[in-house]
PDB file of C-alpha atoms in Angstrom:
ATOM      1  CA  MET Y  24     -23.727 -15.685  74.109  1.00 38.00           C
ATOM      2  CA  LYS Y  25     -23.536 -14.668  70.429  1.00 36.00           C
ATOM      3  CA  ARG Y  26     -24.312 -11.155  69.488  1.00 36.00           C
ATOM      4  CA  THR Y  27     -25.340  -9.797  66.099  1.00 35.00           C
ATOM      5  CA  VAL Y  28     -23.875  -6.244  65.323  1.00 35.00           C
ATOM      6  CA  LYS Y  29     -26.678  -4.155  63.659  1.00 38.00           C
ATOM      7  CA  LYS Y  30     -25.372  -1.914  60.809  1.00 35.00           C
ATOM      8  CA  LYS Y  31     -26.740   1.530  60.067  1.00 37.00           C
ATOM      9  CA  LYS Y  32     -27.768   2.212  56.543  1.00 35.00           C
ATOM     10  CA  SER Y  33     -25.278   4.637  54.845  1.00 36.00           C
ATOM     11  CA  ALA Y  34     -27.795   7.297  54.601  1.00 39.00           C
ATOM     12  CA  GLN Y  35     -28.170   7.117  58.571  1.00 41.00           C
ATOM     13  CA  ILE Y  36     -24.386   6.941  59.140  1.00 39.00           C
ATOM     14  CA  LEU Y  37     -23.335  10.368  57.747  1.00 40.00           C
ATOM     15  CA  PRO Y  38     -25.097  12.399  60.477  1.00 44.00           C
ATOM     16  CA  TRP Y  39     -23.611  10.332  63.358  1.00 43.00           C
ATOM     17  CA  LEU Y  40     -20.083  10.917  61.836  1.00 43.00           C
ATOM     18  CA  LEU Y  41     -20.834  14.489  61.674  1.00 43.00           C
ATOM     19  CA  MET Y  42     -22.228  14.723  65.135  1.00 46.00           C
ATOM     20  CA  MET Y  43     -19.121  12.853  66.490  1.00 47.00           C
ATOM     21  CA  ALA Y  44     -16.728  15.334  64.518  1.00 44.00           C
ATOM     22  CA  ALA Y  45     -18.672  18.315  66.249  1.00 42.00           C
ATOM     23  CA  ALA Y  46     -18.423  16.833  69.679  1.00 45.00           C
ATOM     24  CA  VAL Y  47     -14.550  16.522  69.191  1.00 43.00           C
ATOM     25  CA  ALA Y  48     -14.445  19.946  67.740  1.00 40.00           C
ATOM     26  CA  LEU Y  49     -16.391  21.421  70.782  1.00 39.00           C
ATOM     27  CA  GLY Y  50     -14.368  19.576  73.285  1.00 42.00           C
ATOM     28  CA  LEU Y  51     -17.718  17.570  74.056  1.00 43.00           C
ATOM     29  CA  TYR Y  52     -15.774  14.174  73.518  1.00 43.00           C
ATOM     30  CA  MET Y  53     -16.821  10.692  74.520  1.00 46.00           C
ATOM     31  CA  PRO Y  54     -14.307   9.473  77.306  1.00 47.00           C
ATOM     32  CA  GLY Y  55     -10.850   8.232  76.156  1.00 50.00           C
ATOM     33  CA  PHE Y  56     -11.842   4.771  77.235  1.00 49.00           C
ATOM     34  CA  PHE Y  57     -14.898   4.630  74.860  1.00 50.00           C
ATOM     35  CA  THR Y  58     -12.444   5.790  72.015  1.00 51.00           C
ATOM     36  CA  ARG Y  59     -10.002   3.288  72.589  1.00 50.00           C
ATOM     37  CA  ILE Y  60     -12.752   0.536  72.633  1.00 49.00           C
ATOM     38  CA  GLN Y  61     -13.882   1.896  69.216  1.00 49.00           C
ATOM     39  CA  ASN Y  62     -10.105   1.735  68.000  1.00 50.00           C
ATOM     40  CA  ASN Y  63     -10.087  -2.046  69.167  1.00 50.00           C
ATOM     41  CA  ARG Y  64     -13.336  -3.057  67.620  1.00 47.00           C
ATOM     42  CA  THR Y  65     -13.615  -5.026  64.246  1.00 40.00           C
ATOM     43  CA  ASP Y  66     -16.889  -5.000  62.603  1.00 40.00           C
ATOM     44  CA  ASN Y  67     -18.570  -8.378  62.884  1.00 38.00           C
ATOM     45  CA  THR Y  68     -15.861  -9.972  64.834  1.00 39.00           C
ATOM     46  CA  ARG Y  69     -15.682 -11.041  68.482  1.00 38.00           C
ATOM     47  CA  GLU Y  70     -13.008 -12.737  70.275  1.00 38.00           C
ATOM     48  CA  THR Y  71     -14.257 -15.640  72.595  1.00 35.00           C
ATOM     49  CA  VAL Y  72     -12.727 -15.651  75.939  1.00 35.00           C
ATOM     50  CA  ASP Y  73     -12.912 -18.555  78.453  1.00 36.00           C
ATOM     51  CA  LEU Y  74     -14.116 -16.820  81.532  1.00 34.00           C
ATOM     52  CA  GLY Y  75     -14.580 -20.069  83.592  1.00 34.00           C
ATOM     53  CA  SER Y  76     -17.848 -21.429  85.138  1.00 30.00           C
ATOM     54  CA  SER Y  77     -17.746 -19.842  88.510  1.00 30.00           C
ATOM     55  CA  MET Y  78     -19.987 -16.534  88.860  1.00 31.00           C
ATOM     56  CA  LEU Y  79     -18.330 -13.734  90.797  1.00 30.00           C
ATOM     57  CA  SER Y  80     -20.505 -12.450  93.589  1.00 36.00           C
ATOM     58  CA  ILE Y  81     -19.605  -9.040  94.584  1.00 45.00           C
ATOM     59  CA  THR Y  82     -21.543  -7.448  97.550  1.00 64.00           C
ATOM     60  CA  SER Y  83     -18.727  -5.600  99.735  1.00 86.00           C
ATOM     61  CA  ASP Y  84     -18.190  -2.113  99.473  1.00 89.00           C
ATOM     62  CA  SER Y  85     -14.370  -2.685  98.840  1.00 88.00           C
ATOM     63  CA  ALA Y  86     -15.137  -4.850  96.022  1.00 85.00           C
ATOM     64  CA  LYS Y  87     -17.431  -2.199  94.249  1.00 87.00           C
ATOM     65  CA  LEU Y  88     -14.676   0.460  94.915  1.00 90.00           C
ATOM     66  CA  GLU Y  89     -12.159  -1.841  93.345  1.00 86.00           C
ATOM     67  CA  LYS Y  90     -14.107  -2.164  90.285  1.00 83.00           C
ATOM     68  CA  LEU Y  91     -14.549   1.723  90.156  1.00 84.00           C
ATOM     69  CA  GLY Y  92     -10.846   2.154  90.509  1.00 82.00           C
ATOM     70  CA  LEU Y  93      -9.924  -0.615  88.062  1.00 75.00           C
ATOM     71  CA  PHE Y  94     -11.887   1.222  85.430  1.00 66.00           C
ATOM     72  CA  SER Y  95     -10.067   4.591  86.143  1.00 66.00           C
ATOM     73  CA  LEU Y  96      -6.538   2.874  85.975  1.00 67.00           C
ATOM     74  CA  PHE Y  97      -7.418   1.504  82.551  1.00 64.00           C
ATOM     75  CA  SER Y  98      -7.141   4.731  80.915  1.00 57.00           C
ATOM     76  CA  GLU Y  99      -4.270   6.015  82.878  1.00 61.00           C
ATOM     77  CA  ASN Y 100      -1.981   2.754  82.442  1.00 59.00           C
ATOM     78  CA  ASN Y 101      -0.735   1.598  79.450  1.00 60.00           C
ATOM     79  CA  ASN Y 102      -0.436  -2.037  80.745  1.00 66.00           C
ATOM     80  CA  TYR Y 103      -4.254  -2.308  80.700  1.00 71.00           C
ATOM     81  CA  ASN Y 104      -6.083  -3.366  77.481  1.00 78.00           C
ATOM     82  CA  SER Y 105      -9.496  -4.406  76.163  1.00 81.00           C
ATOM     83  CA  VAL Y 106     -10.545  -7.370  74.376  1.00 86.00           C
ATOM     84  CA  SER Y 107     -14.047  -7.309  72.684  1.00 89.00           C
ATOM     85  CA  ILE Y 108     -15.781 -10.646  73.851  1.00 92.00           C
ATOM     86  CA  SER Y 109     -19.027 -12.643  72.651  1.00 91.00           C
ATOM     87  CA  GLY Y 110     -21.119 -11.711  75.745  1.00 93.00           C
ATOM     88  CA  GLY Y 111     -20.802 -10.935  79.388  1.00 93.00           C
ATOM     89  CA  GLN Y 112     -20.772 -13.462  82.239  1.00 92.00           C
ATOM     90  CA  ASN Y 113     -23.496 -12.127  84.705  1.00 92.00           C
ATOM     91  CA  MET Y 114     -25.504  -9.553  82.444  1.00 94.00           C
ATOM     92  CA  THR Y 115     -27.081  -9.975  79.224  1.00 95.00           C
ATOM     93  CA  GLU Y 116     -27.128  -7.076  76.399  1.00 96.00           C
ATOM     94  CA  ALA Y 117     -30.687  -6.450  77.134  1.00 96.00           C
ATOM     95  CA  GLU Y 118     -29.817  -5.840  80.915  1.00 95.00           C
ATOM     96  CA  ALA Y 119     -26.937  -3.839  80.103  1.00 96.00           C
ATOM     97  CA  THR Y 120     -28.854  -1.449  77.753  1.00 97.00           C
ATOM     98  CA  ALA Y 121     -31.763  -1.293  80.099  1.00 96.00           C
ATOM     99  CA  MET Y 122     -29.425   0.636  82.494  1.00 96.00           C
ATOM    100  CA  VAL Y 123     -30.003   3.556  80.458  1.00 97.00           C
ATOM    101  CA  TYR Y 124     -33.112   4.174  82.697  1.00 96.00           C
ATOM    102  CA  GLU Y 125     -31.082   4.292  85.693  1.00 96.00           C
ATOM    103  CA  ILE Y 126     -28.977   6.986  84.416  1.00 97.00           C
ATOM    104  CA  PRO Y 127     -31.353   9.676  85.515  1.00 97.00           C
ATOM    105  CA  ARG Y 128     -30.678   8.580  89.154  1.00 96.00           C
ATOM    106  CA  LEU Y 129     -27.205   9.815  88.784  1.00 96.00           C
ATOM    107  CA  ILE Y 130     -28.102  13.484  88.397  1.00 97.00           C
ATOM    108  CA  GLU Y 131     -31.305  13.374  90.449  1.00 97.00           C
ATOM    109  CA  GLY Y 132     -32.173  16.698  92.101  1.00 96.00           C
ATOM    110  CA  THR Y 133     -29.876  18.637  89.946  1.00 95.00           C
ATOM    111  CA  ASP Y 134     -30.556  20.942  87.039  1.00 93.00           C
ATOM    112  CA  LEU Y 135     -28.169  19.248  84.737  1.00 94.00           C
ATOM    113  CA  PRO Y 136     -29.332  18.777  81.251  1.00 94.00           C
ATOM    114  CA  TYR Y 137     -30.783  15.392  80.266  1.00 95.00           C
ATOM    115  CA  THR Y 138     -33.207  13.807  77.783  1.00 95.00           C
ATOM    116  CA  GLN Y 139     -34.142  10.229  78.286  1.00 96.00           C
ATOM    117  CA  LEU Y 140     -32.941   8.122  75.409  1.00 97.00           C
ATOM    118  CA  GLY Y 141     -34.254   4.691  74.573  1.00 96.00           C
ATOM    119  CA  SER Y 142     -33.854   1.290  72.634  1.00 95.00           C
ATOM    120  CA  ALA Y 143     -34.646   3.142  69.229  1.00 96.00           C
ATOM    121  CA  ASP Y 144     -31.528   5.375  69.931  1.00 97.00           C
ATOM    122  CA  LEU Y 145     -29.063   2.684  70.899  1.00 97.00           C
ATOM    123  CA  ILE Y 146     -26.087   2.831  68.564  1.00 96.00           C
ATOM    124  CA  TYR Y 147     -24.019   0.076  70.161  1.00 92.00           C
ATOM    125  CA  ALA Y 148     -23.702  -2.248  73.105  1.00 96.00           C
ATOM    126  CA  GLU Y 149     -20.627  -4.114  73.563  1.00 95.00           C
ATOM    127  CA  PRO Y 150     -18.856  -6.250  76.447  1.00 95.00           C
ATOM    128  CA  GLN Y 151     -15.258  -5.718  76.819  1.00 92.00           C
ATOM    129  CA  LEU Y 152     -12.725  -7.886  78.868  1.00 90.00           C
ATOM    130  CA  ILE Y 153     -10.360  -5.470  80.668  1.00 85.00           C
ATOM    131  CA  VAL Y 154      -6.995  -7.151  81.086  1.00 80.00           C
ATOM    132  CA  SER Y 155      -3.511  -6.058  82.489  1.00 73.00           C
ATOM    133  CA  ASP Y 156      -0.153  -7.306  81.811  1.00 72.00           C
ATOM    134  CA  ASP Y 157       0.245  -7.755  85.636  1.00 68.00           C
ATOM    135  CA  SER Y 158      -1.098 -11.260  86.418  1.00 66.00           C
ATOM    136  CA  ASN Y 159      -1.890  -9.958  90.059  1.00 63.00           C
ATOM    137  CA  VAL Y 160      -4.433  -7.490  88.806  1.00 65.00           C
ATOM    138  CA  THR Y 161      -8.085  -8.371  88.617  1.00 65.00           C
ATOM    139  CA  THR Y 162      -9.535  -8.267  85.419  1.00 77.00           C
ATOM    140  CA  ALA Y 163     -13.046  -7.096  84.622  1.00 84.00           C
ATOM    141  CA  ILE Y 164     -15.928  -7.357  82.002  1.00 91.00           C
ATOM    142  CA  VAL Y 165     -17.462  -3.811  81.233  1.00 92.00           C
ATOM    143  CA  TRP Y 166     -20.439  -3.296  78.957  1.00 95.00           C
ATOM    144  CA  ILE Y 167     -19.986  -0.101  76.786  1.00 94.00           C
ATOM    145  CA  ILE Y 168     -23.165   1.552  75.781  1.00 96.00           C
ATOM    146  CA  TYR Y 169     -23.608   4.339  73.478  1.00 97.00           C
ATOM    147  CA  TYR Y 170     -27.194   6.000  72.582  1.00 97.00           C
ATOM    148  CA  ALA Y 171     -27.278   9.229  70.231  1.00 96.00           C
ATOM    149  CA  ARG Y 172     -30.647  10.861  68.764  1.00 95.00           C
ATOM    150  CA  GLN Y 173     -31.089  13.922  66.624  1.00 93.00           C
ATOM    151  CA  ASP Y 174     -34.256  15.837  67.573  1.00 92.00           C
ATOM    152  CA  GLY Y 175     -34.859  18.511  64.744  1.00 92.00           C
ATOM    153  CA  THR Y 176     -31.553  20.651  64.828  1.00 90.00           C
ATOM    154  CA  THR Y 177     -30.603  19.169  68.310  1.00 92.00           C
ATOM    155  CA  TYR Y 178     -27.876  16.445  68.979  1.00 94.00           C
ATOM    156  CA  ARG Y 179     -27.989  14.363  72.140  1.00 95.00           C
ATOM    157  CA  GLU Y 180     -25.474  11.725  73.042  1.00 96.00           C
ATOM    158  CA  LEU Y 181     -25.175   9.359  75.915  1.00 97.00           C
ATOM    159  CA  SER Y 182     -22.331   7.090  76.851  1.00 96.00           C
ATOM    160  CA  TYR Y 183     -21.826   4.952  79.928  1.00 96.00           C
ATOM    161  CA  ALA Y 184     -20.150   1.702  81.082  1.00 94.00           C
ATOM    162  CA  VAL Y 185     -21.553  -1.045  83.392  1.00 94.00           C
ATOM    163  CA  ASP Y 186     -19.559  -3.601  85.376  1.00 91.00           C
ATOM    164  CA  ASP Y 187     -20.819  -7.033  84.328  1.00 92.00           C
ATOM    165  CA  SER Y 188     -20.353  -8.525  87.916  1.00 87.00           C
ATOM    166  CA  THR Y 189     -21.836  -6.048  89.914  1.00 84.00           C
ATOM    167  CA  GLY Y 190     -24.235  -4.194  87.622  1.00 88.00           C
ATOM    168  CA  ILE Y 191     -22.984  -0.918  88.742  1.00 88.00           C
ATOM    169  CA  ILE Y 192     -22.706   2.154  86.322  1.00 93.00           C
ATOM    170  CA  LEU Y 193     -18.983   2.833  86.236  1.00 92.00           C
ATOM    171  CA  SER Y 194     -18.841   5.781  84.252  1.00 93.00           C
ATOM    172  CA  ALA Y 195     -21.618   8.109  82.257  1.00 96.00           C
ATOM    173  CA  GLY Y 196     -21.341  11.073  80.000  1.00 96.00           C
ATOM    174  CA  TYR Y 197     -24.231  13.202  78.299  1.00 97.00           C
ATOM    175  CA  THR Y 198     -24.133  16.173  76.033  1.00 94.00           C
ATOM    176  CA  GLU Y 199     -26.644  17.953  73.755  1.00 93.00           C
ATOM    177  CA  TYR Y 200     -25.900  20.657  71.184  1.00 87.00           C
ATOM    178  CA  GLU Y 201     -27.191  22.431  68.303  1.00 86.00           C
ATOM    179  CA  GLU Y 202     -26.553  21.633  64.552  1.00 74.00           C
ATOM    180  CA  SER Y 203     -25.306  25.290  64.431  1.00 71.00           C
ATOM    181  CA  ALA Y 204     -22.544  24.293  66.662  1.00 60.00           C
ATOM    182  CA  TYR Y 205     -20.517  23.025  63.337  1.00 52.00           C
ATOM    183  CA  ASP Y 206     -19.953  23.951  59.874  1.00 50.00           C
ATOM    184  CA  GLU Y 207     -20.568  21.786  56.817  1.00 53.00           C
ATOM    185  CA  ASN Y 208     -17.147  19.880  57.425  1.00 53.00           C
ATOM    186  CA  GLY Y 209     -18.227  18.973  60.864  1.00 53.00           C
ATOM    187  CA  THR Y 210     -15.764  21.277  62.636  1.00 51.00           C
ATOM    188  CA  ASN Y 211     -15.771  24.709  63.993  1.00 47.00           C
ATOM    189  CA  GLU Y 212     -12.722  25.887  65.889  1.00 43.00           C
ATOM    190  CA  GLU Y 213     -14.181  28.990  67.282  1.00 40.00           C
ATOM    191  CA  LYS Y 214     -16.818  27.080  69.355  1.00 43.00           C
ATOM    192  CA  GLU Y 215     -15.778  26.144  73.021  1.00 45.00           C
ATOM    193  CA  PRO Y 216     -17.824  24.260  75.684  1.00 47.00           C
ATOM    194  CA  SER Y 217     -19.463  26.779  77.987  1.00 49.00           C
ATOM    195  CA  TYR Y 218     -18.666  25.898  81.619  1.00 51.00           C
ATOM    196  CA  MET Y 219     -20.944  26.715  84.571  1.00 53.00           C
ATOM    197  CA  GLU Y 220     -19.383  29.142  87.077  1.00 69.00           C
ATOM    198  CA  ASP Y 221     -19.639  26.879  90.263  1.00 82.00           C
ATOM    199  CA  SER Y 222     -21.390  23.386  90.391  1.00 88.00           C
ATOM    200  CA  SER Y 223     -20.051  22.418  93.641  1.00 89.00           C
ATOM    201  CA  ASP Y 224     -23.599  21.931  95.025  1.00 92.00           C
ATOM    202  CA  THR Y 225     -24.731  19.839  92.048  1.00 93.00           C
ATOM    203  CA  VAL Y 226     -21.560  17.411  92.487  1.00 94.00           C
ATOM    204  CA  GLN Y 227     -22.392  17.183  95.957  1.00 95.00           C
ATOM    205  CA  LEU Y 228     -25.917  15.973  94.822  1.00 96.00           C
ATOM    206  CA  ILE Y 229     -24.258  13.512  92.338  1.00 96.00           C
ATOM    207  CA  ALA Y 230     -22.042  12.189  95.225  1.00 96.00           C
ATOM    208  CA  LYS Y 231     -25.255  11.654  97.411  1.00 96.00           C
ATOM    209  CA  ASN Y 232     -26.809   9.840  94.512  1.00 96.00           C
ATOM    210  CA  LEU Y 233     -23.811   7.450  94.043  1.00 94.00           C
ATOM    211  CA  THR Y 234     -23.825   6.470  97.518  1.00 93.00           C
ATOM    212  CA  GLU Y 235     -27.467   5.605  97.278  1.00 92.00           C
ATOM    213  CA  MET Y 236     -27.109   3.705  93.785  1.00 91.00           C
ATOM    214  CA  TYR Y 237     -24.113   1.651  94.630  1.00 89.00           C
ATOM    215  CA  LYS Y 238     -25.981   0.357  97.970  1.00 88.00           C
ATOM    216  CA  PHE Y 239     -22.852   1.155 100.106  1.00 89.00           C
ATOM    217  CA  THR Y 240     -23.214  -0.183 103.725  1.00 89.00           C
ATOM    218  CA  ASP Y 241     -20.103   1.484 105.292  1.00 93.00           C
ATOM    219  CA  THR Y 242     -18.989   3.919 102.416  1.00 95.00           C
ATOM    220  CA  VAL Y 243     -20.106   7.647 101.432  1.00 95.00           C
ATOM    221  CA  ALA Y 244     -19.364   9.667  98.488  1.00 95.00           C
ATOM    222  CA  GLU Y 245     -18.771  13.352  99.253  1.00 95.00           C
ATOM    223  CA  LEU Y 246     -17.652  16.450  97.164  1.00 94.00           C
ATOM    224  CA  ASP Y 247     -13.580  17.048  97.518  1.00 91.00           C
ATOM    225  CA  ASN Y 248     -13.877  20.764  98.471  1.00 83.00           C
ATOM    226  CA  SER Y 249     -10.130  21.044  97.786  1.00 77.00           C
ATOM    227  CA  VAL Y 250     -10.395  20.890  93.904  1.00 67.00           C
ATOM    228  CA  SER Y 251     -10.828  24.342  92.461  1.00 58.00           C
ATOM    229  CA  ILE Y 252     -13.436  25.101  89.954  1.00 58.00           C
ATOM    230  CA  GLY Y 253     -10.911  26.833  88.047  1.00 50.00           C
ATOM    231  CA  ASP Y 254      -8.981  23.664  87.446  1.00 55.00           C
ATOM    232  CA  ASN Y 255     -10.404  22.998  84.081  1.00 57.00           C
ATOM    233  CA  HIS Y 256     -13.750  23.074  85.717  1.00 67.00           C
ATOM    234  CA  ARG Y 257     -13.141  19.462  87.065  1.00 83.00           C
ATOM    235  CA  TYR Y 258     -14.427  18.389  90.310  1.00 91.00           C
ATOM    236  CA  SER Y 259     -13.683  15.298  92.363  1.00 92.00           C
ATOM    237  CA  ILE Y 260     -15.966  12.811  94.387  1.00 94.00           C
ATOM    238  CA  ASN Y 261     -14.257  11.003  97.311  1.00 95.00           C
ATOM    239  CA  PHE Y 262     -15.351   7.629  98.427  1.00 96.00           C
ATOM    240  CA  TYR Y 263     -14.772   7.201 102.374  1.00 96.00           C
ATOM    241  CA  THR Y 264     -15.002   3.914 104.067  1.00 94.00           C
ATOM    242  CA  ASP Y 265     -15.051   4.243 108.008  1.00 91.00           C
ATOM    243  CA  GLY Y 266     -13.562   7.795 107.680  1.00 91.00           C
ATOM    244  CA  SER Y 267     -10.959   6.571 105.339  1.00 94.00           C
ATOM    245  CA  ARG Y 268     -10.487   7.958 101.907  1.00 94.00           C
ATOM    246  CA  GLU Y 269     -10.358   4.841  99.417  1.00 93.00           C
ATOM    247  CA  LEU Y 270     -11.139   6.324  95.884  1.00 93.00           C
ATOM    248  CA  THR Y 271     -11.495   9.571  94.020  1.00 92.00           C
ATOM    249  CA  ILE Y 272     -13.285   9.956  90.533  1.00 92.00           C
ATOM    250  CA  PRO Y 273     -13.452  12.981  88.543  1.00 90.00           C
ATOM    251  CA  VAL Y 274     -16.452  14.778  87.475  1.00 92.00           C
ATOM    252  CA  PHE Y 275     -17.095  17.406  84.621  1.00 91.00           C
ATOM    253  CA  ILE Y 276     -19.781  19.847  84.385  1.00 90.00           C
ATOM    254  CA  TRP Y 277     -20.700  22.303  81.575  1.00 87.00           C
ATOM    255  CA  THR Y 278     -23.878  24.245  80.399  1.00 85.00           C
ATOM    256  CA  ASN Y 279     -25.085  21.423  77.918  1.00 89.00           C
ATOM    257  CA  GLY Y 280     -23.183  18.272  79.311  1.00 93.00           C
ATOM    258  CA  TRP Y 281     -21.603  16.401  82.146  1.00 94.00           C
ATOM    259  CA  GLN Y 282     -19.340  13.507  82.698  1.00 94.00           C
ATOM    260  CA  ILE Y 283     -19.018  11.251  85.741  1.00 94.00           C
ATOM    261  CA  ASN Y 284     -15.882   9.216  86.090  1.00 90.00           C
ATOM    262  CA  PRO Y 285     -14.674   9.693  82.451  1.00 83.00           C
ATOM    263  CA  CYS Y 286     -12.005   7.530  81.161  1.00 65.00           C
TER     264      CYS Y 286
END
């Protein structure tokens, strides 16, 4: 499946460059995984990879947790790399970008900020093959999706990753901020993200939502109460299968944004 990269007009590019610069200055960054993907991209170029003809059917809890864990390992282990490919094996670009309407389910019941973005706000959608130097490690195809929009003086950004074989959302992050948050050069060192004092109840709701969204049979997600909110305002969600902890993913919460399993 071939994909045509849509280029923005030069007049449209500058606002998004400024917005990204402001996000970095504020600490409201896209996860490192997305940064690494951007660094690996070459405009209008895709590498064709032979993925074979068999479709991978994943329904077990352990397989889904493995994909979540593999995605986290990618950001922590230099033995993992990503290769831009021409298309997914099980999902189309339309299906991957349509997952934007599933994002609200991640934060359902919470007071976290979120404004629904749509097709007109899509900046890019790209399938990536995650590979490892270790031949014994399973590879994965992940769709990297990025939406952004400016409403008056307010900027909104959404980035997420979807596993091609299961259709589950592996990572998601959203932030919104005002144009006044950065100067004419797109930077403002005095600005810092404002964190909520205690979002434990919010993260517990996110854990409940993840359990439902991933359609686990014997696995539940729960807030890790051992992680202090003073630890860079980082929370953790543990996944338990039959009472045994199988995986832990991080969650970050601040007043105008959030990240779930950032990489």
